[in-house]
XYZ file of C-alpha atoms in Angstrom:
521
model
C 0.261 -0.129 0.137
C 1.111 3.749 -0.967
C 2.427 5.639 1.636
C 3.355 9.477 1.888
C 6.578 11.078 3.224
C 5.743 12.630 6.996
C 3.747 12.147 9.747
C 4.200 10.417 12.670
C 2.778 7.249 14.534
C 2.463 6.375 18.553
C 2.763 2.534 19.054
C 1.898 0.841 21.937
C 5.035 -1.055 23.657
C 3.666 -3.929 26.572
C 7.205 -3.887 28.359
C 9.759 -1.109 28.884
C 13.615 -2.485 28.864
C 15.734 -2.150 31.700
C 18.773 -0.864 29.950
C 19.803 -0.151 25.896
C 23.467 -1.568 26.479
C 22.849 -4.490 24.274
C 26.043 -6.599 25.443
C 24.906 -6.500 29.533
C 22.923 -8.734 31.556
C 20.322 -5.909 31.718
C 19.202 -5.941 28.251
C 17.104 -9.871 28.620
C 13.998 -8.059 27.990
C 13.373 -8.725 24.223
C 11.279 -5.618 24.009
C 14.362 -3.515 24.238
C 15.345 -4.803 20.541
C 12.054 -4.311 18.818
C 12.051 -0.620 19.776
C 15.662 0.704 20.067
C 18.624 -2.226 18.974
C 16.960 -3.365 16.025
C 16.305 0.228 14.559
C 19.347 1.934 15.370
C 22.569 -1.336 15.419
C 24.052 -2.695 12.363
C 24.174 -6.534 12.126
C 26.411 -8.942 9.823
C 23.163 -11.056 8.988
C 19.249 -9.864 9.070
C 16.482 -12.928 9.037
C 14.516 -12.908 5.985
C 11.867 -15.573 4.814
C 12.858 -17.997 1.769
C 9.961 -20.428 0.818
C 8.593 -21.513 3.803
C 11.887 -21.413 5.944
C 13.128 -17.996 7.941
C 17.113 -17.894 7.155
C 19.924 -15.209 7.686
C 20.845 -12.969 4.716
C 24.035 -10.702 4.784
C 22.550 -7.363 6.103
C 23.471 -4.173 4.275
C 25.954 -3.598 6.458
C 28.282 -5.966 4.687
C 29.531 -5.914 0.824
C 28.425 -9.396 0.410
C 28.489 -12.666 2.108
C 30.459 -13.271 4.636
C 32.747 -16.306 3.966
C 34.012 -18.974 6.715
C 37.790 -21.363 5.770
C 39.704 -23.570 7.427
C 38.566 -26.712 9.248
C 40.093 -26.845 12.721
C 40.522 -23.410 13.656
C 37.706 -21.424 11.114
C 38.456 -18.202 9.716
C 35.825 -15.811 8.960
C 36.351 -12.613 6.451
C 33.242 -9.928 6.907
C 33.624 -7.357 4.018
C 31.799 -4.035 5.250
C 29.921 -1.978 2.921
C 31.813 1.106 2.060
C 28.880 3.097 2.208
C 28.239 2.052 5.411
C 28.320 5.274 8.220
C 27.588 5.883 11.713
C 24.898 8.937 12.378
C 27.808 11.239 12.891
C 29.238 10.818 9.426
C 32.140 8.607 10.705
C 32.674 5.216 8.735
C 31.346 1.973 9.799
C 35.132 -0.158 9.916
C 36.402 -3.543 10.870
C 37.737 -1.886 14.137
C 33.880 -1.696 15.170
C 33.672 -5.432 14.798
C 36.989 -5.974 16.644
C 35.504 -3.768 19.508
C 32.850 -5.421 19.657
C 33.851 -8.916 19.288
C 36.411 -8.010 22.517
C 33.659 -6.214 24.520
C 31.676 -9.859 24.118
C 34.363 -11.712 24.919
C 36.141 -10.221 27.324
C 33.620 -8.397 29.472
C 31.922 -9.152 32.409
C 28.214 -9.016 33.166
C 27.764 -9.740 29.394
C 24.354 -11.518 28.679
C 25.617 -14.488 26.613
C 29.324 -15.344 25.534
C 28.795 -17.711 23.028
C 30.355 -18.003 20.110
C 32.473 -14.900 21.287
C 34.505 -16.884 24.089
C 35.808 -18.833 21.026
C 37.341 -15.937 19.053
C 41.482 -16.044 19.601
C 41.576 -13.350 17.133
C 40.531 -10.077 15.283
C 42.204 -9.148 12.459
C 41.807 -5.684 10.538
C 43.833 -5.561 7.549
C 42.094 -2.686 6.369
C 39.005 -0.528 7.422
C 36.409 -2.316 5.195
C 37.861 -5.819 6.636
C 37.980 -8.178 9.541
C 38.951 -11.540 9.770
C 37.869 -13.451 12.910
C 39.781 -16.734 13.976
C 38.139 -19.142 16.093
C 39.505 -21.633 18.617
C 37.212 -24.245 16.993
C 34.557 -24.644 14.567
C 31.111 -23.192 15.289
C 28.114 -23.947 13.418
C 26.190 -20.641 14.401
C 29.183 -18.667 13.461
C 26.741 -16.555 11.220
C 24.873 -14.933 14.722
C 28.445 -13.256 15.121
C 27.535 -9.528 14.928
C 23.862 -10.258 14.692
C 20.920 -11.437 16.732
C 20.382 -10.423 20.368
C 24.082 -7.814 19.350
C 25.157 -6.542 16.401
C 28.060 -4.205 15.566
C 28.934 -1.412 18.029
C 30.842 1.829 16.882
C 34.630 1.917 18.605
C 35.711 5.474 17.826
C 32.754 6.733 20.105
C 33.050 3.718 23.135
C 36.705 2.878 22.946
C 37.997 3.441 26.616
C 34.731 4.409 27.846
C 32.262 2.409 30.011
C 29.828 1.345 27.206
C 27.139 0.626 29.974
C 27.393 3.745 31.206
C 27.291 5.164 27.762
C 24.337 3.120 26.425
C 22.180 1.817 29.337
C 19.265 4.823 29.463
C 19.614 5.362 25.495
C 22.778 6.683 23.271
C 22.954 9.106 20.572
C 24.895 7.393 18.012
C 22.592 4.637 15.268
C 23.911 2.708 12.322
C 20.859 1.703 11.591
C 17.634 3.864 9.983
C 16.756 5.542 12.988
C 18.120 6.947 15.980
C 17.191 7.596 19.773
C 15.506 11.026 20.101
C 14.295 10.428 23.399
C 14.028 7.965 26.331
C 11.454 9.385 28.934
C 11.710 6.251 31.629
C 8.611 5.206 32.505
C 6.567 7.016 29.455
C 7.812 6.626 25.862
C 11.073 6.170 23.326
C 11.300 8.131 20.576
C 12.849 7.589 17.143
C 13.619 9.899 14.402
C 15.035 9.443 11.316
C 19.193 9.032 10.819
C 20.183 11.688 8.195
C 22.955 10.020 7.808
C 21.696 6.295 7.086
C 23.200 5.165 3.483
C 19.906 2.888 2.275
C 16.477 4.055 1.703
C 15.423 6.440 4.706
C 12.093 6.457 6.642
C 8.953 7.340 5.527
C 7.679 8.814 9.205
C 9.381 11.716 10.577
C 8.751 10.216 14.066
C 7.733 7.218 15.865
C 6.620 7.029 19.648
C 6.498 3.428 21.631
C 4.326 4.485 24.426
C 4.780 2.039 27.679
C 1.222 0.679 28.158
C 2.003 -2.704 30.432
C -1.903 -2.568 30.297
C -3.609 -4.768 28.072
C -7.226 -3.349 29.005
C -5.710 0.304 28.458
C -3.485 -0.294 25.343
C -6.743 -1.288 23.843
C -8.718 1.174 24.719
C -6.080 3.670 23.690
C -6.159 1.434 20.282
C -9.578 1.890 19.600
C -9.510 5.690 20.224
C -6.804 6.395 18.206
C -4.397 6.967 20.777
C -2.161 4.256 19.541
C -1.499 3.196 15.697
C -0.251 -0.076 16.309
C -0.172 -2.917 19.176
C 2.178 -5.947 19.791
C 0.762 -7.858 22.501
C 1.181 -10.483 23.916
C -1.904 -13.562 23.925
C -3.496 -12.338 27.067
C -6.801 -13.673 27.522
C -8.687 -10.375 27.421
C -6.473 -10.048 23.784
C -8.555 -12.642 22.262
C -11.963 -11.026 24.134
C -11.071 -7.694 22.442
C -10.318 -8.934 18.835
C -13.189 -11.332 18.558
C -15.320 -8.387 20.113
C -14.822 -6.200 16.725
C -12.192 -3.816 16.377
C -12.982 -1.479 13.613
C -10.543 0.498 11.397
C -8.005 -2.018 12.140
C -5.633 -4.508 10.481
C -5.128 -7.825 12.524
C -2.456 -10.242 11.443
C -1.895 -13.756 13.987
C 0.844 -16.419 13.439
C 0.768 -19.626 15.298
C 4.441 -20.387 14.321
C 6.664 -18.179 16.517
C 10.262 -17.699 17.705
C 8.671 -17.444 21.076
C 8.029 -20.510 23.557
C 6.791 -20.146 26.928
C 7.970 -22.545 29.760
C 8.448 -23.310 33.216
C 12.088 -23.034 34.018
C 13.181 -25.522 37.224
C 16.040 -24.445 39.022
C 17.985 -27.956 39.212
C 20.511 -26.916 41.889
C 17.804 -26.069 44.618
C 15.532 -28.168 46.673
C 13.018 -30.094 45.789
C 14.294 -29.855 41.841
C 17.805 -31.187 42.879
C 15.949 -33.984 42.332
C 15.057 -35.870 38.565
C 11.954 -37.671 40.079
C 10.400 -34.342 41.585
C 10.813 -32.987 38.024
C 9.363 -35.381 36.595
C 6.669 -35.823 39.187
C 5.830 -32.246 38.493
C 5.559 -32.527 34.973
C 2.894 -35.610 35.428
C 0.734 -33.243 37.652
C 0.298 -30.381 34.831
C -2.097 -30.792 32.596
C -0.507 -28.506 29.278
C -3.258 -29.562 27.224
C -5.889 -27.545 29.030
C -3.703 -24.584 29.847
C -2.465 -24.545 25.763
C -6.562 -25.005 24.818
C -7.553 -22.275 26.997
C -5.141 -19.822 26.436
C -3.897 -19.798 23.012
C -6.550 -22.249 21.146
C -8.488 -19.057 19.479
C -4.837 -18.113 18.090
C -3.883 -21.363 16.715
C -1.609 -22.796 18.813
C -3.637 -26.195 19.811
C -1.259 -28.320 21.174
C 1.649 -28.363 23.926
C 5.231 -27.472 22.723
C 6.970 -31.509 23.044
C 10.564 -29.388 22.685
C 12.471 -26.439 23.636
C 13.454 -25.247 20.101
C 10.319 -23.045 19.404
C 8.539 -23.939 15.730
C 10.909 -21.430 14.181
C 13.394 -24.316 14.408
C 11.163 -27.355 14.345
C 13.740 -29.036 11.992
C 16.196 -29.496 15.373
C 13.098 -30.542 17.810
C 12.260 -33.574 18.799
C 8.818 -34.864 20.529
C 10.132 -36.625 23.603
C 8.208 -33.877 26.100
C 5.008 -35.878 24.755
C 5.146 -38.605 27.378
C 4.460 -35.810 29.873
C 0.545 -35.914 30.607
C -1.241 -35.147 33.448
C -0.786 -38.707 35.302
C -1.776 -38.886 39.187
C -0.656 -42.135 39.244
C 2.527 -41.899 38.158
C 2.831 -39.103 40.291
C 3.150 -41.629 42.959
C 5.028 -44.011 41.692
C 7.857 -41.426 41.115
C 7.525 -40.020 44.557
C 7.210 -42.964 46.725
C 10.080 -44.252 44.664
C 11.939 -41.615 45.801
C 11.429 -42.286 49.093
C 8.959 -39.002 49.687
C 5.542 -39.790 51.595
C 2.092 -37.297 51.754
C 2.035 -35.943 55.412
C -0.688 -34.850 57.180
C -1.684 -32.233 54.764
C -1.563 -34.478 52.008
C 1.843 -32.845 50.811
C 4.702 -34.706 49.765
C 7.583 -34.866 52.382
C 10.976 -36.089 52.453
C 13.572 -35.706 55.721
C 11.164 -33.602 57.200
C 10.751 -31.166 54.221
C 7.378 -30.409 52.363
C 7.609 -30.564 48.437
C 6.846 -26.836 48.668
C 8.436 -23.909 46.366
C 7.612 -20.974 44.903
C 6.958 -19.688 41.477
C 8.496 -16.064 39.652
C 7.395 -14.581 37.100
C 6.072 -10.877 35.781
C 3.718 -8.769 37.548
C 1.060 -7.727 35.879
C 1.202 -10.466 33.090
C -2.433 -11.603 33.579
C -1.537 -14.529 31.203
C 1.261 -15.653 33.039
C -0.636 -14.885 36.465
C -3.664 -16.916 35.044
C -1.026 -20.122 34.244
C 0.064 -19.664 38.039
C -3.187 -19.765 39.382
C -4.266 -22.937 37.635
C -0.657 -24.557 38.342
C -0.997 -23.826 41.714
C -4.239 -25.566 41.588
C -3.312 -28.310 39.602
C 0.016 -29.094 41.945
C -1.924 -28.718 44.957
C -3.976 -31.840 43.809
C -0.846 -34.091 42.984
C 0.017 -33.314 46.569
C 2.801 -30.383 45.727
C 2.702 -26.685 47.596
C 2.999 -23.630 44.898
C 3.393 -20.090 46.277
C 3.574 -16.991 43.849
C 6.143 -14.397 44.173
C 6.284 -12.063 41.077
C 8.797 -9.537 39.881
C 9.383 -6.540 37.528
C 11.498 -7.845 34.287
C 14.279 -5.682 35.518
C 14.446 -7.484 38.543
C 13.933 -11.068 37.736
C 16.282 -11.002 34.962
C 19.251 -8.737 35.956
C 18.906 -9.863 39.503
C 16.668 -12.453 40.344
C 17.726 -15.110 37.595
C 21.353 -15.000 37.121
C 21.779 -15.188 40.851
C 19.448 -18.577 40.611
C 17.931 -16.939 43.331
C 14.179 -18.938 42.294
C 12.839 -22.263 42.519
C 10.593 -22.440 39.855
C 10.428 -19.650 36.827
C 7.435 -19.011 34.024
C 9.112 -16.960 31.474
C 9.598 -16.945 27.649
C 12.480 -18.054 25.678
C 12.988 -16.366 22.393
C 14.875 -17.018 19.266
C 16.005 -14.236 17.438
C 17.738 -15.867 15.075
C 17.252 -18.998 12.834
C 19.722 -21.046 14.475
C 19.710 -23.962 17.577
C 20.642 -22.076 20.928
C 19.454 -24.369 23.528
C 23.261 -24.369 24.744
C 22.418 -20.558 25.809
C 20.029 -22.271 28.469
C 21.360 -25.104 29.158
C 24.963 -25.927 28.961
C 26.981 -25.666 32.280
C 29.676 -22.931 30.749
C 26.383 -21.239 30.412
C 25.606 -20.957 34.438
C 26.345 -16.977 35.586
C 29.435 -16.903 37.719
C 32.913 -15.825 39.230
C 34.217 -18.347 36.330
C 32.652 -16.342 33.233
C 32.328 -13.024 34.381
C 28.718 -13.828 35.267
C 27.776 -14.131 31.880
C 25.128 -16.555 30.382
C 21.103 -17.281 30.724
C 21.527 -20.446 32.019
C 19.443 -19.732 34.924
C 18.287 -22.991 36.236
C 21.519 -24.412 36.417
C 21.373 -27.237 34.219
C 24.914 -29.071 34.456
C 24.716 -32.400 33.087
C 28.519 -33.651 31.183
C 26.418 -35.917 28.429
C 24.091 -33.066 27.824
C 26.640 -30.375 27.781
C 28.580 -32.884 25.132
C 25.570 -33.107 22.810
C 24.886 -28.833 23.141
C 28.244 -28.761 22.480
C 28.153 -30.905 18.901
C 24.818 -28.381 17.841
C 26.651 -25.419 18.479
C 30.141 -26.778 17.061
C 29.813 -28.955 14.464
C 29.346 -27.784 10.628
C 27.562 -30.984 9.329
C 23.882 -29.780 9.592
C 22.953 -33.823 9.474
C 24.901 -34.164 12.375
C 23.986 -30.995 14.159
C 20.455 -32.438 13.833
C 21.347 -35.978 15.235
C 22.840 -34.039 17.736
C 20.095 -31.665 18.625
C 17.428 -34.463 18.573
C 19.499 -36.333 20.991
C 19.743 -33.203 23.222
C 16.141 -32.881 23.337
C 15.758 -36.551 24.457
C 17.814 -36.422 27.098
C 16.057 -32.809 28.271
C 13.042 -34.470 28.086
C 13.946 -37.894 29.944
C 15.424 -35.814 32.891
C 12.666 -32.668 32.851
C 15.601 -30.027 32.914
C 12.833 -28.058 32.636
C 9.199 -28.061 31.295
C 7.918 -26.386 27.415
C 4.637 -25.201 28.112
C 3.485 -23.965 24.308
C 4.853 -21.921 21.212
C 3.294 -18.214 22.203
C 1.381 -17.197 19.118
C 2.157 -13.443 17.677
C -0.689 -10.875 17.205
C -0.239 -7.326 15.470
C -2.745 -5.038 15.210
C -2.096 -1.705 13.303
C -4.997 1.323 12.413
C -6.079 1.328 8.352
C -4.041 4.676 8.337
C -1.073 3.001 8.673
C 0.617 1.815 5.413
C 3.469 0.187 4.120
C 4.725 -3.939 3.857
C 3.740 -4.579 7.179
C 4.065 -8.086 8.620
C 5.380 -9.908 11.614
C 8.802 -11.203 11.458
C 8.585 -14.060 13.891
C 12.779 -13.645 14.601
C 13.368 -9.982 14.320
C 9.481 -8.950 15.781
C 6.753 -6.645 14.325
C 9.005 -3.752 13.651
C 11.496 -5.577 11.606
C 11.227 -3.035 8.038
C 9.660 0.406 10.577
C 11.659 2.736 7.945
C 8.970 1.214 5.168
C 5.874 1.996 7.229
C 4.028 5.384 6.791
C 0.576 6.680 6.677
C -1.330 6.118 3.700
C -1.263 8.134 0.772
């Protein structure tokens, strides 16, 4: 649909990110990527749909497809587009790739070092060429300088405290937009980057208004105060859509990169017991949860793998064995030496099977899940207490410290590559040995699983890689290292006065091509 030049939009943003330092652990909320990072930080690879699959493609930052050579110690050669510049007019150079790589590899409090920890050197033979040498093969090498990170400007950040410069928003950009203002608790405003070397935005300004309350967001959308929404599929979202939204376009997609799961702290009582984890899996009716929460949006079955639908070729169906079965709960618990006490709660050595679940306050879908789980687990002989918190508290403090029993949150794939090692490999348990980096918050620590996930991450043979991924899935399910619930469908709504090639990118979010949006002519 043709759009005119100029004008502005106000878009509802369901979550406010904790920070804008995309390398740090504070950047765990994906909404920060949606509304700031993807619009301002250049990447080596982006994600595009080819046929039925979403695949990595070289971005406009690259002069061509990066190449990889060598077997034992691969070398990746990146050649940069000579037209690429930062918003201050300075060229984007190989020094920027080197700076970014070493910040991740050697930094403290880094969100995830996967792949970057294998870098032995970054050579910069000229400003447009960077050669990255790895200590061993890395099958997901296209994720480097892509996905959750990108490329940062060394001429503005080298020798400075990167986190201090970036965390509250930054003035530089290597994308079509730049951050004009971030008003904490209120909004983020983007304006065009007039130095961008590619097609420039049609709009003069886009404001992301923080609207955590779903009902209030829909009211603002109905009244025209908000031009677009990307709500998580709460029950009231389905009700709002069913009731009719005049002058609105709606897109839903059940094949997302988002997967909701119960995360069990394997190092903490009672989830340090495989039998207890298995018993909890048999105590939960996942099918009824999925039908109630997501059925109207096209998700009809529980997830049977921690690989999202975007990575289905690497996913098994091993979790299908777990369904509501109280007889198996009893067999597992009694077999592990547990017995019910006078309150009907499983106990062992004087300690009851009581635990706390932690998720995001104010998220009605998750609060409903918690309430249903509380009732189901009580029937099976477990005591569940609900204690929720903010995204900043949960993902920057509680989860990295392992200070939780059971967590309820979504794993989000932002790149079409299998990355379960980030969440399940022991080297990614945050701690002193890795500078508090990594997102293995559940303290998954199993040598056999580490080996399988290492094969998935490192092998470049696709057949061997898929086989190792399926074996890893089998191990995770057999030991119930944690429990997947369901893929979370995507829902995008926009006012009919908004035009452009609007569609959901299930890995990069709804605003992946915001520069092409505009007001209808």
